[in-house]
CSV table of C-alpha atoms and ligand atoms in Angstrom, one decimal:
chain,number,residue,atom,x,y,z
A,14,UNK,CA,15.0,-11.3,12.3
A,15,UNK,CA,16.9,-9.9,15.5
A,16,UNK,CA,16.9,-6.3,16.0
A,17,UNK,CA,20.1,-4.4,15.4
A,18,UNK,CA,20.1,-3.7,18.9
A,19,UNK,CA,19.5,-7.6,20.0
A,20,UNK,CA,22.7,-8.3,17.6
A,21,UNK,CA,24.7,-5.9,19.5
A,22,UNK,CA,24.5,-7.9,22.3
A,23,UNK,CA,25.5,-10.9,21.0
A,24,UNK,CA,28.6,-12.9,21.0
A,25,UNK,CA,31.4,-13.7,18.1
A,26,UNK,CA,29.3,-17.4,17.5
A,27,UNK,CA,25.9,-16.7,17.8
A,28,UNK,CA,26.0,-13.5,15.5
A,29,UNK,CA,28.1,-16.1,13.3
A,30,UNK,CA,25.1,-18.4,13.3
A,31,UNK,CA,22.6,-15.6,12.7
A,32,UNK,CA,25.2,-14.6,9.6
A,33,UNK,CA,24.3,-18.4,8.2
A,34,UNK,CA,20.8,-17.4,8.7
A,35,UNK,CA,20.7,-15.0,7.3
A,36,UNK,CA,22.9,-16.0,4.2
A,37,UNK,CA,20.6,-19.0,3.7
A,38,UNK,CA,17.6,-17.0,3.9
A,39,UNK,CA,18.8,-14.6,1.0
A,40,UNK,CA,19.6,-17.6,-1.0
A,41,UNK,CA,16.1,-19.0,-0.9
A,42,UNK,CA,14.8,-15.4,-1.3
A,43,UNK,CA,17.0,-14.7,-4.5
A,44,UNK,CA,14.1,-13.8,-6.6
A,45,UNK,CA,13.4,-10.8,-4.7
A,46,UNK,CA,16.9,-9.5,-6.2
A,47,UNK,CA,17.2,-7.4,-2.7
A,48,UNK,CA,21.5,-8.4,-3.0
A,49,UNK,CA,23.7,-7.5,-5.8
A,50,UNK,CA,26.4,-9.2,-4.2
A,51,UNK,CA,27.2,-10.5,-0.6
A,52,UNK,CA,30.7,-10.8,1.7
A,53,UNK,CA,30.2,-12.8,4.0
A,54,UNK,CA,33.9,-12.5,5.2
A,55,UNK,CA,33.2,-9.3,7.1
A,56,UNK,CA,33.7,-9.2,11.6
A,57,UNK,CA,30.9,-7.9,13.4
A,58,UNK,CA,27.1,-7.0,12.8
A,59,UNK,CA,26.2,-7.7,9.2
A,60,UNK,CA,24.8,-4.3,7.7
A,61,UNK,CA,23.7,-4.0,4.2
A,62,UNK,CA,25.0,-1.2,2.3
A,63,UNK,CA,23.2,0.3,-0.7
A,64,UNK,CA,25.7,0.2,-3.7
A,65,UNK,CA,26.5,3.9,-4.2
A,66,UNK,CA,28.4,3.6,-0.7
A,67,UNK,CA,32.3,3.4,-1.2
A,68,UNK,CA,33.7,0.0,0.6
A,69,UNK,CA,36.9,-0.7,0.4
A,70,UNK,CA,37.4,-3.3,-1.9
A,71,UNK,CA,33.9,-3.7,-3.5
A,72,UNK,CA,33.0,-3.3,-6.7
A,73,UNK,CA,31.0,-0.4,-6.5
A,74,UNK,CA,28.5,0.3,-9.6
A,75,UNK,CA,25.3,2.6,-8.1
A,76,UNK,CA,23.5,-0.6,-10.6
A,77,UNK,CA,24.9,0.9,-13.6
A,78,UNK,CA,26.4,-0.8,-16.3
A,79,UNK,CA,28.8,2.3,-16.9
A,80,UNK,CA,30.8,1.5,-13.5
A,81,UNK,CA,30.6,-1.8,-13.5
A,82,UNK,CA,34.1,-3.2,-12.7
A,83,UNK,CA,34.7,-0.9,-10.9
A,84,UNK,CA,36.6,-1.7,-7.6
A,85,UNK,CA,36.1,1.5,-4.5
A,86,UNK,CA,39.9,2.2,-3.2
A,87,UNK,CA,38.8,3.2,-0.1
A,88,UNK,CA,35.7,3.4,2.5
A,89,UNK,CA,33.5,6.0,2.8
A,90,UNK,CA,33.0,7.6,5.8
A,91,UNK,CA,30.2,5.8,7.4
A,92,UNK,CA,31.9,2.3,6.9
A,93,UNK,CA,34.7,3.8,8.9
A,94,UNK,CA,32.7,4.9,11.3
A,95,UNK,CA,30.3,1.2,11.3
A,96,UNK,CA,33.7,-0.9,11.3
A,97,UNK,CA,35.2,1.7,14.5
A,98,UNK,CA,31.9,0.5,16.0
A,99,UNK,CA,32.2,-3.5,15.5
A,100,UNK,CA,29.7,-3.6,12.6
A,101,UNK,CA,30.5,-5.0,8.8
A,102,UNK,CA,29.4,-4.2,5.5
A,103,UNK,CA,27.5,-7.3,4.7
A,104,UNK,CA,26.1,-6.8,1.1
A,105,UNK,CA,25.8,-4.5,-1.6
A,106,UNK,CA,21.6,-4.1,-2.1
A,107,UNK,CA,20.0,-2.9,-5.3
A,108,UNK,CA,18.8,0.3,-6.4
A,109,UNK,CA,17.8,2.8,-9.1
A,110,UNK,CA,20.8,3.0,-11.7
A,111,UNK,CA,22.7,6.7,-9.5
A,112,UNK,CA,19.5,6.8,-7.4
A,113,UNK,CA,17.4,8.1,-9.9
A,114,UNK,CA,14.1,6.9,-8.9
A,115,UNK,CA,11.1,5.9,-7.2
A,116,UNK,CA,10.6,1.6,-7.9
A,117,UNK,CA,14.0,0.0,-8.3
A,118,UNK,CA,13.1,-0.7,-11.8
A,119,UNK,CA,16.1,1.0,-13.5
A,120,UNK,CA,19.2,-0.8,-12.1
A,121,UNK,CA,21.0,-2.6,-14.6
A,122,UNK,CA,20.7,-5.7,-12.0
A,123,UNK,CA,17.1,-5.6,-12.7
A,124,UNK,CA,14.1,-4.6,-10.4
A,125,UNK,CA,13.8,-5.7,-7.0
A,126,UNK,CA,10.8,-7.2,-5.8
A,127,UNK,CA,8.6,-6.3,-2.7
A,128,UNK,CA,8.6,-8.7,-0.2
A,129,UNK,CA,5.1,-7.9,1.0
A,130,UNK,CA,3.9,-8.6,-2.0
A,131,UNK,CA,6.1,-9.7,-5.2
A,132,UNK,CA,3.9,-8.0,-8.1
A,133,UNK,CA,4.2,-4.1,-6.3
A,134,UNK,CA,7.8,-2.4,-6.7
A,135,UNK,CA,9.9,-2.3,-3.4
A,136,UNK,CA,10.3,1.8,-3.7
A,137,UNK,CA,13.1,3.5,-4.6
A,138,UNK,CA,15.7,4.4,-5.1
A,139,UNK,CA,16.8,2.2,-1.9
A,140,UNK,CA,14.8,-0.2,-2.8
A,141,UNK,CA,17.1,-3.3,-2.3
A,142,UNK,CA,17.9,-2.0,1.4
A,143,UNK,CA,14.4,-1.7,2.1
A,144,UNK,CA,13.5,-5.0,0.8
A,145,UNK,CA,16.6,-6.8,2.2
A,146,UNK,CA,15.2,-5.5,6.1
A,147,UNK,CA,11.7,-6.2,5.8
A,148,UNK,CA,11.9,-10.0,4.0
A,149,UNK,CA,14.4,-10.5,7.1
A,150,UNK,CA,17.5,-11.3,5.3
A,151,UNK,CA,19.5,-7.9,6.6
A,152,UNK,CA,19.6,-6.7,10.6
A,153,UNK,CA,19.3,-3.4,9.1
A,154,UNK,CA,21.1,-1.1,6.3
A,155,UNK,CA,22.0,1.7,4.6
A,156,UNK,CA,20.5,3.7,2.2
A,157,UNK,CA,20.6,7.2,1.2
A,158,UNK,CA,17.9,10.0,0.3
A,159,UNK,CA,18.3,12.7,-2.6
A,160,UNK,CA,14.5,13.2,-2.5
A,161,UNK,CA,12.9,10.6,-0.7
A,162,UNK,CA,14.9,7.5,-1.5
A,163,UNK,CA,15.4,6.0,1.8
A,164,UNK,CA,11.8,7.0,3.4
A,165,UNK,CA,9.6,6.0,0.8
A,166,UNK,CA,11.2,2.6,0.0
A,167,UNK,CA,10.9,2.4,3.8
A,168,UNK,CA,7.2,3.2,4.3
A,169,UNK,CA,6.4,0.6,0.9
A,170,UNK,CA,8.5,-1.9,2.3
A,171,UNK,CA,6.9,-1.8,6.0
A,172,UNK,CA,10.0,-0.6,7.7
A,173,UNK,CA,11.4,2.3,9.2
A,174,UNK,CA,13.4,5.1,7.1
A,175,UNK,CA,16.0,7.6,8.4
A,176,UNK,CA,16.6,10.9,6.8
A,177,UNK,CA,18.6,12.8,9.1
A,178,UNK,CA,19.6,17.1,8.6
A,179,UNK,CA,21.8,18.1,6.0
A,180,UNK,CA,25.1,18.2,6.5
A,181,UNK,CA,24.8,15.8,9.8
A,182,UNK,CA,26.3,12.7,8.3
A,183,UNK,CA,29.4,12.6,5.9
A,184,UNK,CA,29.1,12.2,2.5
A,185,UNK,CA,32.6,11.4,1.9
A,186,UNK,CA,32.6,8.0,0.0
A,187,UNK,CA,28.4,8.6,-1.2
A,188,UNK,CA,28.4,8.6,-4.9
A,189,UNK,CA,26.9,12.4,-5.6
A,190,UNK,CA,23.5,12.4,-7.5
A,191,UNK,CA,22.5,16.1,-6.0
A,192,UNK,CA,25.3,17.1,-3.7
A,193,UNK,CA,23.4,19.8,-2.1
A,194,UNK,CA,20.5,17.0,-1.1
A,195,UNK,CA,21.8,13.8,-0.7
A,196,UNK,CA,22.3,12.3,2.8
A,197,UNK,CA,23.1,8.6,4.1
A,198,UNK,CA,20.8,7.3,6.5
A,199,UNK,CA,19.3,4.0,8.7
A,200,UNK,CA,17.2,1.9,7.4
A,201,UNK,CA,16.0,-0.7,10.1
A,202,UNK,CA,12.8,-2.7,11.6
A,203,UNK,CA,12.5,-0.5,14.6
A,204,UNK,CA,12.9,3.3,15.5
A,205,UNK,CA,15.1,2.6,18.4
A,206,UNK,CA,17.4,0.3,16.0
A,207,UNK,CA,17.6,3.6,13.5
A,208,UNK,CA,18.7,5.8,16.4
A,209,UNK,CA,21.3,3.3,17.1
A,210,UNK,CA,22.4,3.6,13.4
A,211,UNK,CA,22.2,7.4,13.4
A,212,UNK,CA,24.1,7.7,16.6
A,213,UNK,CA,27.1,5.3,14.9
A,214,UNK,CA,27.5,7.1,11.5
A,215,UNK,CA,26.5,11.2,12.4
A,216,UNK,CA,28.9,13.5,13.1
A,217,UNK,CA,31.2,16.2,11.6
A,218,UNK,CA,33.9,15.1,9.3
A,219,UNK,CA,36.2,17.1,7.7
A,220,UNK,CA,36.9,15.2,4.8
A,221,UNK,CA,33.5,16.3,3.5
A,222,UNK,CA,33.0,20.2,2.8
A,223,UNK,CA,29.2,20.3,3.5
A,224,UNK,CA,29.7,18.3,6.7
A,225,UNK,CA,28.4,20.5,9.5
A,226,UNK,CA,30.1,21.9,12.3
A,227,UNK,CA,27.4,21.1,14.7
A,228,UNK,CA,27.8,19.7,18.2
A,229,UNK,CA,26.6,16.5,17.5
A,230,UNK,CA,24.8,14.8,20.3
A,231,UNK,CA,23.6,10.9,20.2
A,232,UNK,CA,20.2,10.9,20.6
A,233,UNK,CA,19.2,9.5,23.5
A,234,UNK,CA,15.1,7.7,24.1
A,235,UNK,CA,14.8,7.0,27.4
A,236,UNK,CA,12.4,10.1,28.2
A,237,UNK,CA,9.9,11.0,25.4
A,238,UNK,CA,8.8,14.7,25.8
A,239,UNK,CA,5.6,16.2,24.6
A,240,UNK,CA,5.5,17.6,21.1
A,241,UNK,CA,3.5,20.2,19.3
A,242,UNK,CA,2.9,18.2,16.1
A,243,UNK,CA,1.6,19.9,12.9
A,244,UNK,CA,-1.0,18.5,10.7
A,245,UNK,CA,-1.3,19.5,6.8
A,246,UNK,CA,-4.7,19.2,5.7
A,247,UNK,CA,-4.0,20.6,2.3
A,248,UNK,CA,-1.6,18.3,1.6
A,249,UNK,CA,-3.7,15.2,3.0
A,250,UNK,CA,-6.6,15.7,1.0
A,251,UNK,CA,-4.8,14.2,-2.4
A,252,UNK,CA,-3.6,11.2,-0.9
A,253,UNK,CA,-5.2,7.6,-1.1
A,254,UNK,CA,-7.7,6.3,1.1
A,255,UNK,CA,-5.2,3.9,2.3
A,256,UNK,CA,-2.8,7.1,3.1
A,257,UNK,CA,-5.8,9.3,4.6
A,258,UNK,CA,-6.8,5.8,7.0
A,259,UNK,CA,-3.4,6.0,7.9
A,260,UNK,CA,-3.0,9.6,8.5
A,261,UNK,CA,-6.1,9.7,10.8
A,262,UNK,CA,-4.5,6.7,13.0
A,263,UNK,CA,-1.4,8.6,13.5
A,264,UNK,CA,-3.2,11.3,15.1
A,265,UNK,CA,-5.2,9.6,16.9
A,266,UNK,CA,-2.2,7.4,18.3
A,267,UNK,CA,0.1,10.8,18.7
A,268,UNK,CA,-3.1,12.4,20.8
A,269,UNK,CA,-3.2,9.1,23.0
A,270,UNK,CA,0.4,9.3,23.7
A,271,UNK,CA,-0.1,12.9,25.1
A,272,UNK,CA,1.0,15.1,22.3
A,273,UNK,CA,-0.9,18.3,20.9
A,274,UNK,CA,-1.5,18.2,17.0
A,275,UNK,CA,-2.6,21.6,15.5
A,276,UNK,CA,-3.5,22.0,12.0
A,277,UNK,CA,-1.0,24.1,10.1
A,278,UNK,CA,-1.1,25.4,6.6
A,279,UNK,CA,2.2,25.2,4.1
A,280,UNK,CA,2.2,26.1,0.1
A,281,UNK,CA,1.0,23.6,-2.8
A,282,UNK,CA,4.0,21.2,-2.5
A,283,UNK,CA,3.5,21.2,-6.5
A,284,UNK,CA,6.2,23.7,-6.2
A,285,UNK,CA,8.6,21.4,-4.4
A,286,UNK,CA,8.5,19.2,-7.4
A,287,UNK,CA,9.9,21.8,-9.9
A,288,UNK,CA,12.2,23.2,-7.7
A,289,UNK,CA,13.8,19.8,-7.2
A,290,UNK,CA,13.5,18.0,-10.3
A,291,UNK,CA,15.4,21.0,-11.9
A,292,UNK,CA,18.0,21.3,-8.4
A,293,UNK,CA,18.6,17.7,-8.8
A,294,UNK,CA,19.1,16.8,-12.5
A,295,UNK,CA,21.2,20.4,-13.1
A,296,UNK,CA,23.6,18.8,-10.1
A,297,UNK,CA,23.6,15.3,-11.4
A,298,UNK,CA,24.6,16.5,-14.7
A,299,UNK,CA,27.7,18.0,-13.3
A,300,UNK,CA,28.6,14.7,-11.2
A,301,UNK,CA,28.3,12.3,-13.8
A,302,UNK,CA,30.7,13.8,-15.8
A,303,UNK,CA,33.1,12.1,-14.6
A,304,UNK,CA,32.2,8.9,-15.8
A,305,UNK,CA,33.7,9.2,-19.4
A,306,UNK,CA,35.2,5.7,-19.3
A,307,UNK,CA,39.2,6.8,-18.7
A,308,UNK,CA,38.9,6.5,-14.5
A,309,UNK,CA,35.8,4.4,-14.2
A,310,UNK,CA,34.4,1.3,-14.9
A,311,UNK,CA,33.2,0.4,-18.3
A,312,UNK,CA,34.8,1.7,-21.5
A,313,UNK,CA,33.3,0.6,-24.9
A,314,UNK,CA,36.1,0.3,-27.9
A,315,UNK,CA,36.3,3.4,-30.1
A,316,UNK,CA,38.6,4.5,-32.7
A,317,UNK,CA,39.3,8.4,-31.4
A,318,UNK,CA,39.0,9.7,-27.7
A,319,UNK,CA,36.0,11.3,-28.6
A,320,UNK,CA,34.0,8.3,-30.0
A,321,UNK,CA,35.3,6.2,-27.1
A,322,UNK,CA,33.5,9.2,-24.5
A,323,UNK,CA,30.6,9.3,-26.7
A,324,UNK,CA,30.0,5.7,-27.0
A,325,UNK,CA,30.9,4.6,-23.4
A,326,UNK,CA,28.3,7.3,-22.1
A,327,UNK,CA,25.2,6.0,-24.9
A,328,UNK,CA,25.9,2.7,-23.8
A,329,UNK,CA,26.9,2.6,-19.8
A,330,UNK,CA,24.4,4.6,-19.1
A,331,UNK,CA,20.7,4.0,-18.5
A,332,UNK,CA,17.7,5.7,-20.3
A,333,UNK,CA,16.4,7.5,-16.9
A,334,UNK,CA,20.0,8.8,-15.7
A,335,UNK,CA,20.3,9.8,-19.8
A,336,UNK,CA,17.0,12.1,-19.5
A,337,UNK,CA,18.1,13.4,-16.5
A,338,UNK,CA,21.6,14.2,-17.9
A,339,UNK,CA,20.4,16.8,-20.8
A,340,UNK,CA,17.5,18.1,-18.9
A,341,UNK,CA,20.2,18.9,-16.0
A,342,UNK,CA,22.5,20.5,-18.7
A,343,UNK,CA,19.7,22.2,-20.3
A,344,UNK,CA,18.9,24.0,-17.9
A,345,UNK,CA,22.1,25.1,-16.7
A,346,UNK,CA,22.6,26.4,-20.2
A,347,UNK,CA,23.2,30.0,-20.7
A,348,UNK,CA,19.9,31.3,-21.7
A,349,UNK,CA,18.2,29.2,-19.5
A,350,UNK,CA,19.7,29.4,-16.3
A,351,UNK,CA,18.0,32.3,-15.1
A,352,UNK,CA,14.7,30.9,-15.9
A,353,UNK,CA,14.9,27.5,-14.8
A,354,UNK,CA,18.0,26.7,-12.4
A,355,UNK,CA,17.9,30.6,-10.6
A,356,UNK,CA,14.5,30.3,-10.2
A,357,UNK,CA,14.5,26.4,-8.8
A,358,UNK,CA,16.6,28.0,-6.2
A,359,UNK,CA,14.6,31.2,-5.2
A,360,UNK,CA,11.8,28.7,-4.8
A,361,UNK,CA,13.6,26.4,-2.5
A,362,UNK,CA,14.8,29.3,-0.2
A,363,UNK,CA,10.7,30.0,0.1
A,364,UNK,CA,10.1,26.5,0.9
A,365,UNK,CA,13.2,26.5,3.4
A,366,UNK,CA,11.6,30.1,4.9
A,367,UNK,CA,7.9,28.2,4.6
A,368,UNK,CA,9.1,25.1,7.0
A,369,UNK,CA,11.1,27.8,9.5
A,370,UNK,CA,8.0,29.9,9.8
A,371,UNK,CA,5.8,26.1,10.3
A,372,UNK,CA,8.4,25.0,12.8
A,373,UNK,CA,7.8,28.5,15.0
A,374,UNK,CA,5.0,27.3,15.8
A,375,UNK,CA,5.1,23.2,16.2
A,376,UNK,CA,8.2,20.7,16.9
A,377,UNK,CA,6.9,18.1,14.4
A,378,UNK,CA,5.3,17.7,11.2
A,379,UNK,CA,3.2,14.5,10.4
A,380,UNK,CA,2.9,13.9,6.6
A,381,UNK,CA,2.1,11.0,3.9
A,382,UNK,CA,5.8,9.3,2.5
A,383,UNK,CA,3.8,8.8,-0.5
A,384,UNK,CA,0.5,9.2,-2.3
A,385,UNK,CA,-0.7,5.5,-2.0
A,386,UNK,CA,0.8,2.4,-1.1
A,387,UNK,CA,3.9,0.4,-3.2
A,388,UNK,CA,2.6,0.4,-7.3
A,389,UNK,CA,2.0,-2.4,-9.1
A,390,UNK,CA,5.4,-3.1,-11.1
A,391,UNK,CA,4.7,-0.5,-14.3
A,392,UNK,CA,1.8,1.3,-12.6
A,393,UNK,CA,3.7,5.1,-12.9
A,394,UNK,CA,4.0,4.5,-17.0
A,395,UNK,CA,5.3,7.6,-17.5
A,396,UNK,CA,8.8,9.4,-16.2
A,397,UNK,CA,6.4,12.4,-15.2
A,398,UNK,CA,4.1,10.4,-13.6
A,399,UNK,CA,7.3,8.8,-11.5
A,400,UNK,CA,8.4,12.5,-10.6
A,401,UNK,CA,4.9,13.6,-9.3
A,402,UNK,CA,4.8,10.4,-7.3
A,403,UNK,CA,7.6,12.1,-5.2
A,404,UNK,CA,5.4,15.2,-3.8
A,405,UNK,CA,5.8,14.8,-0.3
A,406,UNK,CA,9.5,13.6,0.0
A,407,UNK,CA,11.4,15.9,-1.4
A,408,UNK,CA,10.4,19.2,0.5
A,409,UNK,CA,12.2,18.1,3.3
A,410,UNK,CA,15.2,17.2,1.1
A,411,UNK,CA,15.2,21.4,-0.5
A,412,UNK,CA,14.8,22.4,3.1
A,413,UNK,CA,17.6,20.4,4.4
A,414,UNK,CA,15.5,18.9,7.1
A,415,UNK,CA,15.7,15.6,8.9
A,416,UNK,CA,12.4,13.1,8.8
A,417,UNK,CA,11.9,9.6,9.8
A,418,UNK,CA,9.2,6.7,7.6
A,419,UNK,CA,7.8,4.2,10.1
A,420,UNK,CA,4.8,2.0,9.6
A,421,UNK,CA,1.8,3.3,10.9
A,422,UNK,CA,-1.3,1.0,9.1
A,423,UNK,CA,-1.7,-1.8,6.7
A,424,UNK,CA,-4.5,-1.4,4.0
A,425,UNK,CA,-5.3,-4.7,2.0
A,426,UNK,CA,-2.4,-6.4,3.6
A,427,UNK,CA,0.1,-3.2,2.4
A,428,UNK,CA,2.2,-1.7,4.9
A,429,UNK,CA,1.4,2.1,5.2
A,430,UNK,CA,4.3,4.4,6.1
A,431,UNK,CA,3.9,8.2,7.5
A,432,UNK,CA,6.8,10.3,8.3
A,433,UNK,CA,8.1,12.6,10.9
A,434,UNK,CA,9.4,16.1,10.4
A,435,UNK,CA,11.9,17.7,12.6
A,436,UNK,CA,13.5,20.9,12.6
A,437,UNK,CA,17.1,20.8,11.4
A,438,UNK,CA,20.2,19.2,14.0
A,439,UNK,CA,17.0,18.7,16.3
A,440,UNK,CA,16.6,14.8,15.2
A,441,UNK,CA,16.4,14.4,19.2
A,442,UNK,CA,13.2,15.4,19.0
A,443,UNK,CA,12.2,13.8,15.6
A,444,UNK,CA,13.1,10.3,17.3
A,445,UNK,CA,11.5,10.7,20.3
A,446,UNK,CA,8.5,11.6,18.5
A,447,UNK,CA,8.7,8.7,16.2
A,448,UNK,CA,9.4,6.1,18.7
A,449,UNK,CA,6.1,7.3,20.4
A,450,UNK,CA,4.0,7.4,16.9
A,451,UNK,CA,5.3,3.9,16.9
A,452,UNK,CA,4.6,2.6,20.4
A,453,UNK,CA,0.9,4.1,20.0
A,454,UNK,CA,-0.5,2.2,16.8
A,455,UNK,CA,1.1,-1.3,17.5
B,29,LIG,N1,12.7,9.7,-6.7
B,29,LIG,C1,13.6,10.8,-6.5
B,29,LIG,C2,14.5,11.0,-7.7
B,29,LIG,O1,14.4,10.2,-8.5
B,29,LIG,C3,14.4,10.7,-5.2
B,29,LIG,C4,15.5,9.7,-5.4
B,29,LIG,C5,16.5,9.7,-4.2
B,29,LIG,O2,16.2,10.2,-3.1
B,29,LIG,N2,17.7,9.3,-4.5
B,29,LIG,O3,15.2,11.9,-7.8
């Protein structure tokens, strides 16, 4: 498939004729359940946009059966901002029913399949993004990343994953799952096609309230400075072999391409899992509420109001999303908040101090995406299991940081992925650092 950056160049028929492509392609690769839907009717450089991304027009459902029907009145910000540059939404790609998730198992669409190899989940929660990009049937897309969602789908998937700072692109028009973690972000077959992306849809925007109010800057690769890269050896010692192989390349690569990698030390990220799995589910408890089938979607047939509420909830939503509803509400209950929600917070402002004292000292962090390569469809059997899976994502999501997924190795013809971290508004550097991680071990 063209790059997004070869597209760019093209004119209004040949992008047309890679549009057929590319349309029969994802016909003949329908099994892999990448699309929900397509619209083919768009002008410009197809994108495909994960389906918790407002467009207006679309049916919208974040692959749940509670919003399906559901037709988005307006765009979010980022399609603004990809129309405003000459791109289109192309499709709406599959994912975890509200993003909850690390396979693409739970959508009510059913699972996606990994390209690379169709018995292995694609990742999640953007799954259907990831696997759209790498079986060549998207130039690149959209996804976004609560705890790990677009970079971990990325690195099973063999393609690159953008996670930029919080607060850096809108979230006007995102469906919240944890509005103080979730970010949109490129998903792409090159480095220099996610800066492109990043560059169109970053910026301050005042119709969302966490937007930040930093100069944003595109980023620009056509000189690639040094970097002081940290390695984590405590946190590379529980990964797979595959990961570790990986691991070693990337340094080795990062040393040939003239940067300095210094070992660094940072807490048991066992921590980061509490503290998000409690941040994330007590915030996704409060935005779901407003699914109570009177403004959205489904509505199942009752007899009062408060049987139809009831019964639209039991049955529009999915078992995941359900666990994570009461655990969420549970523990912002009074008599537990203190213990569970207040103290997931103090945690994550000593994870957020932990990364600021790190990045004193280096400009980068090298780190697994995730323990081992893509899992065998029903490999993580248990909900627990599926949260663990997620230790070295979600740091980066409680400290607000930007980080970037890009294929580093292959182990038994499975694409390895490694990410980048960068300090926060300083995805300059995080790019320039990944495009040289990737020019080193191809
Ligand atoms: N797997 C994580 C979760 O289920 C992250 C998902 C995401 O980033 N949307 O919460």
């Amino acid at each position: 498939m063209i790059t997004l950056k070869e597209a760019l160049k093209l004119s209004k028929e040949e992008l047309n004729e890679i549009k057929k492509e590319i349309a029969q392609k994802a016909k003949e690769k329908k099994e892999l359940n990448a699309y929900i839907a397509m619209d083919e009717a768009g002008e410009g450089v197809p994108i495909a946009i994960k389906d918790n991304i407002q467009v207006d027009g679309w049916e919208v459902t974040c692959a749940s059966k509670i919003l399906k029907g559901y037709i988005a009145p307006y765009n979010a910000t980022v399609i603004e901002k990809l129309k405003a540059f000459g791109l289109a939404p192309y499709g709406r790609t599959n994912m975890d029913e509200f993003a909850m998730g690390s396979t693409t198992e739970s959508s009510c669409y059913g699972k996606t399949l990994n390209p690379k190899d169709t018995s292995r989940v694609p990742g999640g929660s953007s799954g259907g993004s990831a696997a759209a990009v790498a079986a060549g049937i998207a130039i690149a897309a959209l996804g976004s990343d609560t705890g790990g969602s677009i970079r971990q789908p990325a690195a099973f998937c063999g393609i690159v994953g953008m996670k930029p700072t919080y607060g850096r692109v809108s979230r006007y028009g995102l469906a919240a799952y944890g509005s103080s973690l979730d970010q949109i972000g490129p998903m792409t077959q090159t480095v220099e096609d996610a800066a492109i992306l990043y560059n169109i849809i970053a910026g301050y925007d005042p119709k969302d309230s966490t937007s930040a109010r930093v100069e944003f800057r595109p980023v620009k690769l056509d000189t690639i400075r040094k970097s002081k890269i940290g390695i984590v050896p405590n946190y590379i010692k529980d990964a797979s072999a595959a990961v570790q192989k990986a691991y070693d390349k990337a340094i080795e690569a990062l040393q040939k391409e003239g940067h300095e990698i210094v070992e660094v030390k940072m807490h048991d990220a066992k921590y980061d899992i509490a503290s998000y799995y409690i941040t994330a589910m007590a915030e996704a408890s409060t935005n779901l509420s407003r699914y109570d089938g009177v403004r959205y979607g489904y509505r199942a047939e009752a007899k009062s109001l408060k049987e139809m509420y009831k019964k639209t909830r039991s049955e529009g939503f999915g078992e995941e999303v359900k666990r994570r509803i009461l655990l969420g509400t549970f523990v912002l209950s009074s008599g537990y908040y203190d213990a569970y929600y207040i103290k997931a917070q103090r945690a994550r402002h000593l994870i957020k101090d932990e990364y600021n004292r790190v990045f004193e000292e280096v400009d980068l962090i090298l780190s697994p995406v995730a323990p081992d390569v893509a899992y065998k469809f029903g490999e993580l059997a248990s909900p627990l299991q599926m949260y663990l899976s997620d230790v070295y994502t979600i740091g980066v999501n409680l400290a607000g940081l930007p980080a970037i997924s890009l294929p580093v190795d292959e182990y038994k013809g499975l694409p390895v992925g490694l990410q980048l971290i960068g300090k926060a508004f300083d995805e300059q550097r995080l790019f320039e650092g990944a495009l040289s991680l990737e020019r080193g071990v191809r």
